[in-house]
C-alpha cells in the first residue's frame, strides 16, 4: 500500500508541532542512550501541553526499558504510526525491550533524529524530537513525563502547511481503545462556530 | 438523528474508565462552584493517567473562567461529545464563560453529577466525574491538572461491557485537529500481536 505513496519527510514549523498530536493518536516512543542501547514502545497516553515552545506530556511506566533509556538520555522521539503499521504497533506495545531488540525482532527501520539520540521510526506519518523537563515528582508519582519538542517532521502527503490531510485508510492514524483494539482517524469535519 | 437512538446512561466500572479517553477524543470540561456559577469549555489536550484508581490529565488555560471554577471546587466533569454536537463544541471552545452563561446561550441541557458540583452535558457519549489532585507547580507552570475519576458513565449504545462500539457517523467521537477542524473516530481495527 505504501508503495503508491510518494514519501517525503519535511520539517514542521514548531508553531504547528502541537497539531501532530492534537487529535489524540497513539504514538511510538523511541529512546536511545547514545551508546548503542535503544528501545521503542507504544503509548496511547500522550497529549500536547503547549503551543510555543511546543511541549508534550506522555505516560511511561516505571517497569519499561524505555523509561530507563529516557532517564539516561533525557530525551525521546514520538513517531505517529498509521493503520498499515497496526501489527507492529501492537507488537512493540506488548513486549519488553529488556528481552529483545524490538527494532531487529520486528524489522523496524529507523532514521537518525536531528537533535536527540533516539531514532525516528520509518513509515510513520510524523515525528517529534523531545527533550525532557526534569520533573522528578511527576515521574515518580504519576509516571508522567513532560518534554519540549525541539524538532518536528511530517510526511508531506499527510501533514501539509500546518494541517493534517484527509488520508486513505491505510495511512490514517491509530487511536487505541484498549486491549489491542483501535479506531483509525475518520472523516474530516469543519466546525462552524456559532458563538 | 439522535431520535433514532435509544439513550440510556449506565455506570462505567472504574477499572474501565480510562478507556473512555484512551482513543484521544476532544472533551467538554464542565465546572461549577456549587453556588450557581458554572461553565463549560472544549479541551483536546486530555489523556488518561492511570487505570485504577483511574486518573486523568487535562490542560486548562489560566485565562479561562473554567479554571477559576475548578480552583474553587477542586473538581470538574469531562463529557465526551459526538459529531452531531460539532457546532456546540466549537462554540463553547471559542467563547468565554465570563461573558455569558454558555449553557443558556447555546441551549446545552445538563444533568447533575453524582459526586461533584459540575454537571454532565446531555447528548454526549460518556462522562467522567473528576476530583483534582492539588499540584500547584503543574497548574502554575504548565496549566496542567491531574485528577482522580470518582465516577464514570456512558451511553449504553456507545460503550458496552468496557468496550467502545462501532457507531454511526453522527454518534462518533470528535478528535480536534486545530482551528476548528476535526476527525471523527473512524473504523474499528483489531490488532493481532506478533510478539
mmCIF file of C-alpha atoms in Angstrom:
data_model
loop_
_atom_site.group_PDB
_atom_site.id
_atom_site.type_symbol
_atom_site.label_atom_id
_atom_site.label_comp_id
_atom_site.label_asym_id
_atom_site.label_seq_id
_atom_site.Cartn_x
_atom_site.Cartn_y
_atom_site.Cartn_z
ATOM 1 C CA UNK A 1 0.000 0.000 0.000
ATOM 2 C CA UNK A 2 2.766 2.382 0.955
ATOM 3 C CA UNK A 3 4.308 1.808 -2.467
ATOM 4 C CA UNK A 4 1.726 4.042 -4.095
ATOM 5 C CA UNK A 5 2.530 6.955 -1.761
ATOM 6 C CA UNK A 6 5.351 9.346 -2.603
ATOM 7 C CA UNK A 7 7.068 9.687 0.756
ATOM 8 C CA UNK A 8 8.931 12.896 1.592
ATOM 9 C CA UNK A 9 9.767 13.868 5.173
ATOM 10 C CA UNK A 10 9.603 17.628 5.660
ATOM 11 C CA UNK A 11 10.319 19.807 8.726
ATOM 12 C CA UNK A 12 7.244 21.016 10.614
ATOM 13 C CA UNK A 13 7.307 24.602 11.892
ATOM 14 C CA UNK A 14 7.471 24.356 15.691
ATOM 15 C CA UNK A 15 4.392 26.579 15.972
ATOM 16 C CA UNK A 16 2.412 23.745 14.326
ATOM 17 C CA UNK A 17 4.031 20.867 16.238
ATOM 18 C CA UNK A 18 1.165 20.524 18.743
ATOM 19 C CA UNK A 19 -1.184 19.691 15.870
ATOM 20 C CA UNK A 20 0.712 16.479 15.186
ATOM 21 C CA UNK A 21 -0.749 15.089 18.447
ATOM 22 C CA UNK A 22 -3.859 17.252 18.824
ATOM 23 C CA UNK A 23 -6.292 14.581 17.587
ATOM 24 C CA UNK A 24 -5.104 12.032 20.135
ATOM 25 C CA UNK A 25 -3.273 9.404 18.067
ATOM 26 C CA UNK A 26 -1.384 6.532 19.628
ATOM 27 C CA UNK A 27 2.348 7.137 19.255
ATOM 28 C CA UNK A 28 5.532 5.117 19.300
ATOM 29 C CA UNK A 29 8.031 6.289 21.937
ATOM 30 C CA UNK A 30 11.592 5.658 20.800
ATOM 31 C CA UNK A 31 14.513 6.040 23.169
ATOM 32 C CA UNK A 32 18.280 5.679 22.982
ATOM 33 C CA UNK A 33 21.187 6.294 25.319
ATOM 34 C CA UNK A 34 23.581 7.281 22.538
ATOM 35 C CA UNK A 35 25.780 4.299 23.423
ATOM 36 C CA UNK A 36 24.030 1.557 21.482
ATOM 37 C CA UNK A 37 21.047 0.773 23.685
ATOM 38 C CA UNK A 38 17.672 1.722 22.239
ATOM 39 C CA UNK A 39 14.011 0.793 22.551
ATOM 40 C CA UNK A 40 10.571 1.543 21.180
ATOM 41 C CA UNK A 41 7.132 1.149 22.799
ATOM 42 C CA UNK A 42 3.564 2.244 22.061
ATOM 43 C CA UNK A 43 1.855 4.972 24.108
ATOM 44 C CA UNK A 44 -1.786 5.986 23.789
ATOM 45 C CA UNK A 45 -1.491 8.219 26.849
ATOM 46 C CA UNK A 46 0.054 11.324 25.310
ATOM 47 C CA UNK A 47 -1.097 14.883 24.625
ATOM 48 C CA UNK A 48 0.156 18.321 23.624
ATOM 49 C CA UNK A 49 0.927 20.553 26.599
ATOM 50 C CA UNK A 50 1.670 23.913 24.934
ATOM 51 C CA UNK A 51 1.901 25.656 21.565
ATOM 52 C CA UNK A 52 5.245 27.513 21.558
ATOM 53 C CA UNK A 53 7.668 26.337 22.592
ATOM 54 C CA UNK A 54 5.738 23.149 21.889
ATOM 55 C CA UNK A 55 5.517 20.809 24.845
ATOM 56 C CA UNK A 56 4.113 17.322 25.222
ATOM 57 C CA UNK A 57 3.068 15.037 28.059
ATOM 58 C CA UNK A 58 3.369 11.262 27.926
ATOM 59 C CA UNK A 59 2.946 8.432 30.443
ATOM 60 C CA UNK A 60 5.873 5.958 30.600
ATOM 61 C CA UNK A 61 5.541 3.083 33.051
ATOM 62 C CA UNK A 62 8.350 2.558 35.577
ATOM 63 C CA UNK A 63 8.807 -1.063 34.509
ATOM 64 C CA UNK A 64 9.716 -0.274 30.879
ATOM 65 C CA UNK A 65 13.174 -0.356 29.344
ATOM 66 C CA UNK A 66 12.137 2.847 27.563
ATOM 67 C CA UNK A 67 11.880 4.539 30.961
ATOM 68 C CA UNK A 68 15.474 3.561 31.784
ATOM 69 C CA UNK A 69 16.772 4.943 28.486
ATOM 70 C CA UNK A 70 14.800 8.193 28.839
ATOM 71 C CA UNK A 71 16.284 8.619 32.312
ATOM 72 C CA UNK A 72 19.748 8.089 30.817
ATOM 73 C CA UNK A 73 19.361 10.466 27.857
ATOM 74 C CA UNK A 74 16.736 12.997 28.985
ATOM 75 C CA UNK A 75 15.088 12.701 25.594
ATOM 76 C CA UNK A 76 12.860 10.625 23.326
ATOM 77 C CA UNK A 77 11.214 10.665 19.916
ATOM 78 C CA UNK A 78 7.472 10.310 19.325
ATOM 79 C CA UNK A 79 6.514 8.804 15.954
ATOM 80 C CA UNK A 80 2.872 8.820 14.785
ATOM 81 C CA UNK A 81 2.166 5.444 13.142
ATOM 82 C CA UNK A 82 -0.587 4.581 10.672
ATOM 83 C CA UNK A 83 -3.046 1.744 10.143
ATOM 84 C CA UNK A 84 -0.683 -0.135 7.827
ATOM 85 C CA UNK A 85 1.671 -0.444 10.828
ATOM 86 C CA UNK A 86 -1.013 -1.861 13.158
ATOM 87 C CA UNK A 87 0.599 -5.235 13.880
ATOM 88 C CA UNK A 88 3.985 -3.637 14.589
ATOM 89 C CA UNK A 89 2.384 -1.117 16.953
ATOM 90 C CA UNK A 90 0.632 -3.900 18.864
ATOM 91 C CA UNK A 91 3.818 -5.973 18.959
ATOM 92 C CA UNK A 92 6.042 -3.220 20.393
ATOM 93 C CA UNK A 93 3.257 -2.376 22.838
ATOM 94 C CA UNK A 94 3.141 -5.917 24.226
ATOM 95 C CA UNK A 95 6.803 -6.865 24.527
ATOM 96 C CA UNK A 96 9.749 -5.592 26.545
ATOM 97 C CA UNK A 97 12.952 -4.169 25.139
ATOM 98 C CA UNK A 98 14.828 -5.788 28.002
ATOM 99 C CA UNK A 99 14.256 -9.186 26.423
ATOM 100 C CA UNK A 100 14.876 -8.370 22.769
ATOM 101 C CA UNK A 101 15.907 -5.589 20.395
ATOM 102 C CA UNK A 102 12.440 -4.765 19.100
ATOM 103 C CA UNK A 103 13.845 -2.972 16.046
ATOM 104 C CA UNK A 104 15.617 -6.150 14.911
ATOM 105 C CA UNK A 105 12.834 -8.519 16.031
ATOM 106 C CA UNK A 106 10.080 -6.714 14.156
ATOM 107 C CA UNK A 107 12.155 -5.361 11.251
ATOM 108 C CA UNK A 108 11.582 -1.730 12.192
ATOM 109 C CA UNK A 109 13.638 0.614 10.024
ATOM 110 C CA UNK A 110 14.808 3.890 11.564
ATOM 111 C CA UNK A 111 16.397 7.211 10.645
ATOM 112 C CA UNK A 112 18.609 9.234 12.993
ATOM 113 C CA UNK A 113 16.915 12.183 14.660
ATOM 114 C CA UNK A 114 18.447 15.652 14.320
ATOM 115 C CA UNK A 115 18.835 16.614 17.987
ATOM 116 C CA UNK A 116 18.425 13.549 20.213
ATOM 117 C CA UNK A 117 19.926 10.028 20.262
ATOM 118 C CA UNK A 118 16.569 8.221 19.867
ATOM 119 C CA UNK A 119 15.651 7.377 16.257
ATOM 120 C CA UNK A 120 12.655 8.244 14.064
ATOM 121 C CA UNK A 121 10.611 5.132 13.134
ATOM 122 C CA UNK A 122 10.370 4.811 9.351
ATOM 123 C CA UNK A 123 6.982 4.511 7.668
ATOM 124 C CA UNK A 124 5.198 6.742 10.197
ATOM 125 C CA UNK A 125 3.247 9.931 9.481
ATOM 126 C CA UNK A 126 5.000 12.417 11.762
ATOM 127 C CA UNK A 127 7.769 12.692 14.333
ATOM 128 C CA UNK A 128 8.530 14.858 17.360
ATOM 129 C CA UNK A 129 12.023 15.032 18.873
ATOM 130 C CA UNK A 130 11.620 15.779 22.589
ATOM 131 C CA UNK A 131 13.846 16.842 25.492
ATOM 132 C CA UNK A 132 12.517 16.049 28.965
ATOM 133 C CA UNK A 133 11.850 18.767 31.535
ATOM 134 C CA UNK A 134 13.203 17.362 34.792
ATOM 135 C CA UNK A 135 10.102 16.877 36.973
ATOM 136 C CA UNK A 136 11.036 14.097 39.418
ATOM 137 C CA UNK A 137 7.786 14.339 41.398
ATOM 138 C CA UNK A 138 5.613 13.802 38.301
ATOM 139 C CA UNK A 139 7.819 10.973 37.082
ATOM 140 C CA UNK A 140 7.857 9.175 40.438
ATOM 141 C CA UNK A 141 4.212 9.736 41.408
ATOM 142 C CA UNK A 142 2.378 9.564 38.072
ATOM 143 C CA UNK A 143 4.858 8.020 35.565
ATOM 144 C CA UNK A 144 4.298 11.347 33.791
ATOM 145 C CA UNK A 145 6.940 12.899 31.541
ATOM 146 C CA UNK A 146 6.766 16.490 30.295
ATOM 147 C CA UNK A 147 9.053 17.489 27.456
ATOM 148 C CA UNK A 148 9.825 20.232 24.972
ATOM 149 C CA UNK A 149 9.555 19.456 21.266
ATOM 150 C CA UNK A 150 12.879 20.593 19.788
ATOM 151 C CA UNK A 151 12.290 19.396 16.209
ATOM 152 C CA UNK A 152 9.263 18.069 14.325
ATOM 153 C CA UNK A 153 8.797 16.315 10.989
ATOM 154 C CA UNK A 154 5.933 15.003 8.889
ATOM 155 C CA UNK A 155 5.312 13.183 5.640
ATOM 156 C CA UNK A 156 4.425 15.828 3.069
ATOM 157 C CA UNK A 157 1.406 13.822 1.848
ATOM 158 C CA UNK A 158 -0.022 13.555 5.373
ATOM 159 C CA UNK A 159 0.533 16.960 7.028
ATOM 160 C CA UNK A 160 0.889 19.996 4.812
ATOM 161 C CA UNK A 161 1.067 23.730 5.644
ATOM 162 C CA UNK A 162 0.192 23.005 9.270
ATOM 163 C CA UNK A 163 -2.819 20.800 8.517
ATOM 164 C CA UNK A 164 -3.496 17.062 8.543
ATOM 165 C CA UNK A 165 -4.808 15.867 5.189
ATOM 166 C CA UNK A 166 -7.711 13.518 4.505
ATOM 167 C CA UNK A 167 -5.801 10.259 4.043
ATOM 168 C CA UNK A 168 -6.559 6.851 2.534
ATOM 169 C CA UNK A 169 -7.450 4.275 5.214
ATOM 170 C CA UNK A 170 -4.057 2.512 5.456
ATOM 171 C CA UNK A 171 -2.363 5.883 6.059
ATOM 172 C CA UNK A 172 -4.701 7.088 8.777
ATOM 173 C CA UNK A 173 -3.503 7.430 12.362
ATOM 174 C CA UNK A 174 -4.399 4.887 15.065
ATOM 175 C CA UNK A 175 -6.392 5.674 18.223
ATOM 176 C CA UNK A 176 -6.040 2.903 20.789
ATOM 177 C CA UNK A 177 -9.225 1.795 22.549
ATOM 178 C CA UNK A 178 -7.506 -0.651 24.898
ATOM 179 C CA UNK A 179 -6.834 -4.354 24.530
ATOM 180 C CA UNK A 180 -5.325 -4.070 21.059
ATOM 181 C CA UNK A 181 -8.450 -2.523 19.511
ATOM 182 C CA UNK A 182 -8.171 0.748 17.619
ATOM 183 C CA UNK A 183 -10.204 3.315 15.763
ATOM 184 C CA UNK A 184 -8.460 4.872 12.790
ATOM 185 C CA UNK A 185 -8.818 8.615 12.274
ATOM 186 C CA UNK A 186 -12.132 9.031 10.470
ATOM 187 C CA UNK A 187 -13.770 11.650 8.306
ATOM 188 C CA UNK A 188 -12.719 15.303 8.251
ATOM 189 C CA UNK A 189 -15.252 17.756 9.714
ATOM 190 C CA UNK A 190 -15.038 21.536 9.650
ATOM 191 C CA UNK A 191 -16.777 23.253 12.549
ATOM 192 C CA UNK A 192 -18.671 26.500 12.079
ATOM 193 C CA UNK A 193 -18.596 28.483 15.300
ATOM 194 C CA UNK A 194 -21.950 29.905 16.271
ATOM 195 C CA UNK A 195 -20.579 31.988 19.149
ATOM 196 C CA UNK B 1 -30.512 11.886 14.205
ATOM 197 C CA UNK B 2 -30.403 11.304 17.956
ATOM 198 C CA UNK B 3 -34.119 10.457 17.846
ATOM 199 C CA UNK B 4 -33.386 7.051 16.372
ATOM 200 C CA UNK B 5 -31.004 6.150 19.216
ATOM 201 C CA UNK B 6 -32.326 4.671 22.420
ATOM 202 C CA UNK B 7 -30.366 6.605 25.032
ATOM 203 C CA UNK B 8 -29.640 5.030 28.400
ATOM 204 C CA UNK B 9 -26.868 6.295 30.680
ATOM 205 C CA UNK B 10 -25.202 3.479 32.592
ATOM 206 C CA UNK B 11 -22.425 3.477 35.208
ATOM 207 C CA UNK B 12 -18.969 2.505 33.915
ATOM 208 C CA UNK B 13 -16.861 0.292 36.165
ATOM 209 C CA UNK B 14 -13.943 2.450 37.340
ATOM 210 C CA UNK B 15 -11.479 -0.160 36.065
ATOM 211 C CA UNK B 16 -12.699 0.688 32.543
ATOM 212 C CA UNK B 17 -12.857 4.472 32.981
ATOM 213 C CA UNK B 18 -9.508 5.120 31.262
ATOM 214 C CA UNK B 19 -10.907 3.604 28.058
ATOM 215 C CA UNK B 20 -13.402 6.438 27.769
ATOM 216 C CA UNK B 21 -10.479 8.747 26.883
ATOM 217 C CA UNK B 22 -7.948 6.223 25.597
ATOM 218 C CA UNK B 23 -8.547 6.997 21.891
ATOM 219 C CA UNK B 24 -7.870 10.702 22.338
ATOM 220 C CA UNK B 25 -11.282 12.345 21.871
ATOM 221 C CA UNK B 26 -11.855 16.042 22.421
ATOM 222 C CA UNK B 27 -13.844 16.528 25.623
ATOM 223 C CA UNK B 28 -16.032 19.168 27.194
ATOM 224 C CA UNK B 29 -14.802 20.324 30.605
ATOM 225 C CA UNK B 30 -17.710 21.371 32.822
ATOM 226 C CA UNK B 31 -17.145 23.165 36.101
ATOM 227 C CA UNK B 32 -19.284 24.542 38.899
ATOM 228 C CA UNK B 33 -18.667 26.115 42.262
ATOM 229 C CA UNK B 34 -21.816 24.663 43.837
ATOM 230 C CA UNK B 35 -23.133 28.191 44.388
ATOM 231 C CA UNK B 36 -24.676 28.901 41.000
ATOM 232 C CA UNK B 37 -21.624 29.711 38.878
ATOM 233 C CA UNK B 38 -20.809 27.163 36.177
ATOM 234 C CA UNK B 39 -19.013 26.923 32.851
ATOM 235 C CA UNK B 40 -18.146 24.563 30.031
ATOM 236 C CA UNK B 41 -15.239 24.612 27.566
ATOM 237 C CA UNK B 42 -13.707 22.261 24.998
ATOM 238 C CA UNK B 43 -10.353 20.556 25.620
ATOM 239 C CA UNK B 44 -8.460 18.454 23.103
ATOM 240 C CA UNK B 45 -5.458 18.281 25.432
ATOM 241 C CA UNK B 46 -6.513 15.496 27.753
ATOM 242 C CA UNK B 47 -5.376 11.928 28.411
ATOM 243 C CA UNK B 48 -5.744 9.031 30.841
ATOM 244 C CA UNK B 49 -3.038 8.960 33.505
ATOM 245 C CA UNK B 50 -3.706 5.667 35.288
ATOM 246 C CA UNK B 51 -6.001 2.638 35.320
ATOM 247 C CA UNK B 52 -7.114 2.167 38.972
ATOM 248 C CA UNK B 53 -7.861 4.392 40.629
ATOM 249 C CA UNK B 54 -8.460 5.993 37.241
ATOM 250 C CA UNK B 55 -6.677 9.310 36.791
ATOM 251 C CA UNK B 56 -6.752 11.876 34.015
ATOM 252 C CA UNK B 57 -4.635 14.828 32.901
ATOM 253 C CA UNK B 58 -6.075 17.898 31.189
ATOM 254 C CA UNK B 59 -4.721 21.307 30.208
ATOM 255 C CA UNK B 60 -6.822 24.284 31.359
ATOM 256 C CA UNK B 61 -5.573 27.750 30.404
ATOM 257 C CA UNK B 62 -5.108 30.306 33.185
ATOM 258 C CA UNK B 63 -7.331 32.824 31.407
ATOM 259 C CA UNK B 64 -10.453 30.660 31.423
ATOM 260 C CA UNK B 65 -13.469 31.020 33.708
ATOM 261 C CA UNK B 66 -13.400 27.227 33.930
ATOM 262 C CA UNK B 67 -10.006 27.480 35.620
ATOM 263 C CA UNK B 68 -11.441 29.802 38.275
ATOM 264 C CA UNK B 69 -14.322 27.433 38.996
ATOM 265 C CA UNK B 70 -12.043 24.390 39.160
ATOM 266 C CA UNK B 71 -9.844 26.243 41.637
ATOM 267 C CA UNK B 72 -12.967 26.999 43.715
ATOM 268 C CA UNK B 73 -14.409 23.470 43.681
ATOM 269 C CA UNK B 74 -11.407 21.173 43.189
ATOM 270 C CA UNK B 75 -13.404 19.190 40.667
ATOM 271 C CA UNK B 76 -14.764 19.038 37.118
ATOM 272 C CA UNK B 77 -16.672 16.768 34.764
ATOM 273 C CA UNK B 78 -15.379 15.591 31.374
ATOM 274 C CA UNK B 79 -18.089 14.818 28.809
ATOM 275 C CA UNK B 80 -17.188 13.075 25.519
ATOM 276 C CA UNK B 81 -19.211 14.761 22.742
ATOM 277 C CA UNK B 82 -20.105 13.346 19.334
ATOM 278 C CA UNK B 83 -20.170 14.593 15.751
ATOM 279 C CA UNK B 84 -23.811 15.673 15.992
ATOM 280 C CA UNK B 85 -22.661 18.177 18.652
ATOM 281 C CA UNK B 86 -19.878 19.659 16.490
ATOM 282 C CA UNK B 87 -21.160 23.241 16.325
ATOM 283 C CA UNK B 88 -21.792 23.367 20.079
ATOM 284 C CA UNK B 89 -18.290 22.015 20.781
ATOM 285 C CA UNK B 90 -16.736 24.684 18.560
ATOM 286 C CA UNK B 91 -18.912 27.397 20.115
ATOM 287 C CA UNK B 92 -18.004 26.586 23.736
ATOM 288 C CA UNK B 93 -14.371 26.278 22.668
ATOM 289 C CA UNK B 94 -14.300 29.787 21.217
ATOM 290 C CA UNK B 95 -16.195 31.847 23.797
ATOM 291 C CA UNK B 96 -15.633 32.761 27.434
ATOM 292 C CA UNK B 97 -17.925 31.890 30.310
ATOM 293 C CA UNK B 98 -17.065 35.218 31.895
ATOM 294 C CA UNK B 99 -19.104 36.984 29.223
ATOM 295 C CA UNK B 100 -22.115 34.675 29.028
ATOM 296 C CA UNK B 101 -23.678 31.559 30.511
ATOM 297 C CA UNK B 102 -22.739 29.173 27.735
ATOM 298 C CA UNK B 103 -25.348 26.617 28.819
ATOM 299 C CA UNK B 104 -28.145 29.159 28.297
ATOM 300 C CA UNK B 105 -26.586 30.775 25.212
ATOM 301 C CA UNK B 106 -26.159 27.521 23.323
ATOM 302 C CA UNK B 107 -29.118 25.624 24.766
ATOM 303 C CA UNK B 108 -26.954 22.988 26.422
ATOM 304 C CA UNK B 109 -29.004 20.632 28.604
ATOM 305 C CA UNK B 110 -27.324 19.140 31.655
ATOM 306 C CA UNK B 111 -27.843 16.502 34.340
ATOM 307 C CA UNK B 112 -26.431 16.741 37.875
ATOM 308 C CA UNK B 113 -23.314 14.687 38.516
ATOM 309 C CA UNK B 114 -23.272 12.193 41.385
ATOM 310 C CA UNK B 115 -20.206 13.373 43.308
ATOM 311 C CA UNK B 116 -19.146 16.847 42.123
ATOM 312 C CA UNK B 117 -20.973 20.170 41.578
ATOM 313 C CA UNK B 118 -20.165 20.392 37.838
ATOM 314 C CA UNK B 119 -22.879 18.959 35.552
ATOM 315 C CA UNK B 120 -22.866 16.228 32.895
ATOM 316 C CA UNK B 121 -23.556 17.629 29.409
ATOM 317 C CA UNK B 122 -26.589 15.889 27.882
ATOM 318 C CA UNK B 123 -26.329 14.247 24.465
ATOM 319 C CA UNK B 124 -22.706 13.170 24.936
ATOM 320 C CA UNK B 125 -21.326 9.624 24.755
ATOM 321 C CA UNK B 126 -19.582 9.316 28.117
ATOM 322 C CA UNK B 127 -18.809 11.254 31.280
ATOM 323 C CA UNK B 128 -16.081 11.273 33.922
ATOM 324 C CA UNK B 129 -16.569 12.984 37.295
ATOM 325 C CA UNK B 130 -13.145 14.125 38.487
ATOM 326 C CA UNK B 131 -11.583 15.424 41.709
ATOM 327 C CA UNK B 132 -8.352 17.404 41.320
ATOM 328 C CA UNK B 133 -5.106 16.296 42.939
ATOM 329 C CA UNK B 134 -3.596 19.514 44.337
ATOM 330 C CA UNK B 135 -0.443 20.021 42.255
ATOM 331 C CA UNK B 136 0.203 23.785 42.353
ATOM 332 C CA UNK B 137 3.503 23.577 40.458
ATOM 333 C CA UNK B 138 1.943 21.771 37.478
ATOM 334 C CA UNK B 139 -1.036 24.122 37.445
ATOM 335 C CA UNK B 140 1.087 27.277 37.607
ATOM 336 C CA UNK B 141 3.880 26.186 35.255
ATOM 337 C CA UNK B 142 2.061 24.059 32.670
ATOM 338 C CA UNK B 143 -1.684 24.802 33.115
ATOM 339 C CA UNK B 144 -1.794 21.063 33.795
ATOM 340 C CA UNK B 145 -4.455 19.498 36.022
ATOM 341 C CA UNK B 146 -4.249 15.921 37.311
ATOM 342 C CA UNK B 147 -7.379 14.395 38.775
ATOM 343 C CA UNK B 148 -8.918 11.174 40.019
ATOM 344 C CA UNK B 149 -12.012 9.853 38.283
ATOM 345 C CA UNK B 150 -14.529 9.229 41.073
ATOM 346 C CA UNK B 151 -17.485 8.211 38.894
ATOM 347 C CA UNK B 152 -17.909 7.385 35.196
ATOM 348 C CA UNK B 153 -20.905 6.970 32.916
ATOM 349 C CA UNK B 154 -21.578 6.078 29.299
ATOM 350 C CA UNK B 155 -24.450 5.696 26.880
ATOM 351 C CA UNK B 156 -25.256 2.012 26.700
ATOM 352 C CA UNK B 157 -25.341 2.064 22.870
ATOM 353 C CA UNK B 158 -21.860 3.625 22.674
ATOM 354 C CA UNK B 159 -19.751 1.882 25.339
ATOM 355 C CA UNK B 160 -20.771 -1.571 26.483
ATOM 356 C CA UNK B 161 -19.035 -4.106 28.759
ATOM 357 C CA UNK B 162 -15.890 -1.970 28.809
ATOM 358 C CA UNK B 163 -15.666 -1.512 25.022
ATOM 359 C CA UNK B 164 -16.479 1.299 22.608
ATOM 360 C CA UNK B 165 -18.891 0.181 19.909
ATOM 361 C CA UNK B 166 -18.714 0.825 16.168
ATOM 362 C CA UNK B 167 -21.065 3.815 15.944
ATOM 363 C CA UNK B 168 -22.950 5.557 13.137
ATOM 364 C CA UNK B 169 -21.152 8.710 11.959
ATOM 365 C CA UNK B 170 -23.222 11.291 13.893
ATOM 366 C CA UNK B 171 -22.532 9.422 17.139
ATOM 367 C CA UNK B 172 -18.789 9.096 16.681
ATOM 368 C CA UNK B 173 -16.381 10.998 18.933
ATOM 369 C CA UNK B 174 -14.539 14.124 17.761
ATOM 370 C CA UNK B 175 -10.755 14.467 17.516
ATOM 371 C CA UNK B 176 -9.720 18.110 17.186
ATOM 372 C CA UNK B 177 -7.040 18.883 14.609
ATOM 373 C CA UNK B 178 -6.751 22.575 15.475
ATOM 374 C CA UNK B 179 -8.530 25.582 14.021
ATOM 375 C CA UNK B 180 -11.998 24.075 14.344
ATOM 376 C CA UNK B 181 -11.213 21.083 12.129
ATOM 377 C CA UNK B 182 -11.865 17.577 13.424
ATOM 378 C CA UNK B 183 -11.550 13.948 12.502
ATOM 379 C CA UNK B 184 -14.336 11.733 13.768
ATOM 380 C CA UNK B 185 -13.407 8.347 15.200
ATOM 381 C CA UNK B 186 -13.083 6.059 12.190
ATOM 382 C CA UNK B 187 -13.187 2.356 11.527
ATOM 383 C CA UNK B 188 -12.613 -0.280 14.194
ATOM 384 C CA UNK B 189 -9.409 -2.329 13.837
ATOM 385 C CA UNK B 190 -8.373 -5.337 15.886
ATOM 386 C CA UNK B 191 -4.627 -5.786 16.245
ATOM 387 C CA UNK B 192 -3.039 -9.233 16.197
ATOM 388 C CA UNK B 193 0.138 -9.182 18.247
ATOM 389 C CA UNK B 194 3.068 -10.857 16.546
ATOM 390 C CA UNK B 195 5.334 -10.651 19.593
#
